[in-house]
Amino acid sequence: MRIDFDPAEMPRREFYKLLTATVVPRPIAWVSTVSEDGTANLAPHSFFNIASVAPPVVQFSSVGRKDTLLNIEATGQFVVNFASEGLFEQINDTATDFPHGVSEFEAAGIDSEPSLRVKPLRVAASPVALECEVHSTVGIGDSVIVFGRVVHAAVSQDVLVDGHPEISRLKPLARLGRDEWGTVGEVRELPRIRHADWQGPASDR
């Protein structure tokens, strides 16, 4: 038996809670930007994914017009800093609704480092930084999807194995429903099956 939920008949916040509890786990874009007056901003966004490989483009949604979006619109640049387990509390700190003009780097005591190709700072302790220039933005309802072309990627050698980022070293965080966060847990490997090797559905094998 299923229970039906109609978004047209529910308060926005209640259906938001339903969506974010069922579209899980969600990777986190820990986005750093800089305002026109030079104030550094840092905030997590959990509606995040890859949009294109060639050219390399990542995307995240800003729900509402927050400082991250305002800075991106003004400067055309941002950095996605990898959200790993060891930075859990710092990431949550930067989700605080600080007043406009307050730098989350300073308020949360987060060490930064210069980026190579863009003006926004990188999180020094984050194992991966994707430096981006805005490709385009699309407004949908109460949100704006930001597409950023990755112009440089900086990866800590500590998370690389044979030149490839290793999941057990990256230890990514994910957002779940409510105030819940998730870690990777058990990792299973299962290669895709070529049609030439197909032997029927898994239930029959």
Coordinates of N, CA, C and O in Angstrom, one line a residue, residues 20-28 46 48-49 173-177 181-184:
T20 N 13.7 15.9 -0.3 CA 15.1 15.8 0.2 C 15.3 14.5 1.1 O 16.5 14.1 1.3
A21 N 14.2 13.9 1.5 CA 14.3 12.6 2.3 C 14.3 11.4 1.3 O 14.7 10.3 1.7
T22 N 13.9 11.6 0.1 CA 13.8 10.5 -0.8 C 14.9 10.6 -2.0 O 15.2 9.5 -2.5
V23 N 15.3 11.8 -2.3 CA 16.4 11.9 -3.3 C 17.7 11.9 -2.5 O 18.2 13.0 -2.2
V24 N 18.1 10.7 -2.2 CA 19.3 10.6 -1.3 C 20.2 9.4 -1.8 O 19.7 8.5 -2.4
P25 N 21.5 9.4 -1.4 CA 22.2 10.5 -0.8 C 22.5 11.6 -1.9 O 22.6 11.3 -3.1
R26 N 22.7 12.8 -1.4 CA 23.0 13.9 -2.4 C 24.5 14.4 -2.1 O 24.8 14.8 -1.0
P27 N 25.3 14.5 -3.1 CA 26.6 15.0 -2.9 C 26.5 16.5 -2.6 O 25.5 17.2 -2.9
I28 N 27.6 17.0 -2.0 CA 27.6 18.4 -1.5 C 28.6 19.2 -2.3 O 29.8 18.9 -2.3
S46 N 23.5 21.2 -1.6 CA 23.3 19.7 -1.8 C 22.5 19.3 -3.0 O 22.3 18.1 -3.2
F48 N 23.6 19.0 -6.3 CA 24.8 19.1 -7.0 C 25.1 17.9 -7.9 O 24.9 16.8 -7.5
N49 N 25.6 18.1 -9.1 CA 26.0 17.0 -10.0 C 26.9 17.5 -11.1 O 27.2 18.7 -11.3
L173 N 31.1 13.2 2.2 CA 29.9 13.4 2.9 C 28.7 13.5 2.0 O 28.9 13.9 0.8
A174 N 27.5 13.2 2.4 CA 26.3 13.4 1.6 C 25.2 13.9 2.5 O 25.2 13.7 3.7
R175 N 24.3 14.6 1.9 CA 23.1 15.1 2.6 C 22.0 14.1 2.4 O 21.8 13.6 1.3
L176 N 21.2 14.0 3.5 CA 20.1 13.1 3.5 C 18.9 14.0 3.8 O 18.8 15.1 3.4
G177 N 17.8 13.4 4.4 CA 16.7 14.2 4.8 C 16.9 15.0 6.1 O 17.8 14.7 6.9
W181 N 23.0 13.5 7.8 CA 24.2 13.4 6.9 C 24.6 12.0 6.7 O 24.3 11.2 7.6
G182 N 25.2 11.6 5.6 CA 25.6 10.3 5.4 C 27.1 10.2 5.0 O 27.7 11.1 4.5
T183 N 27.7 9.0 5.2 CA 29.0 8.7 4.8 C 28.9 7.5 3.8 O 27.9 6.9 3.6
V184 N 30.0 7.2 3.2 CA 30.0 6.2 2.1 C 29.6 4.8 2.6 O 28.8 4.1 2.0

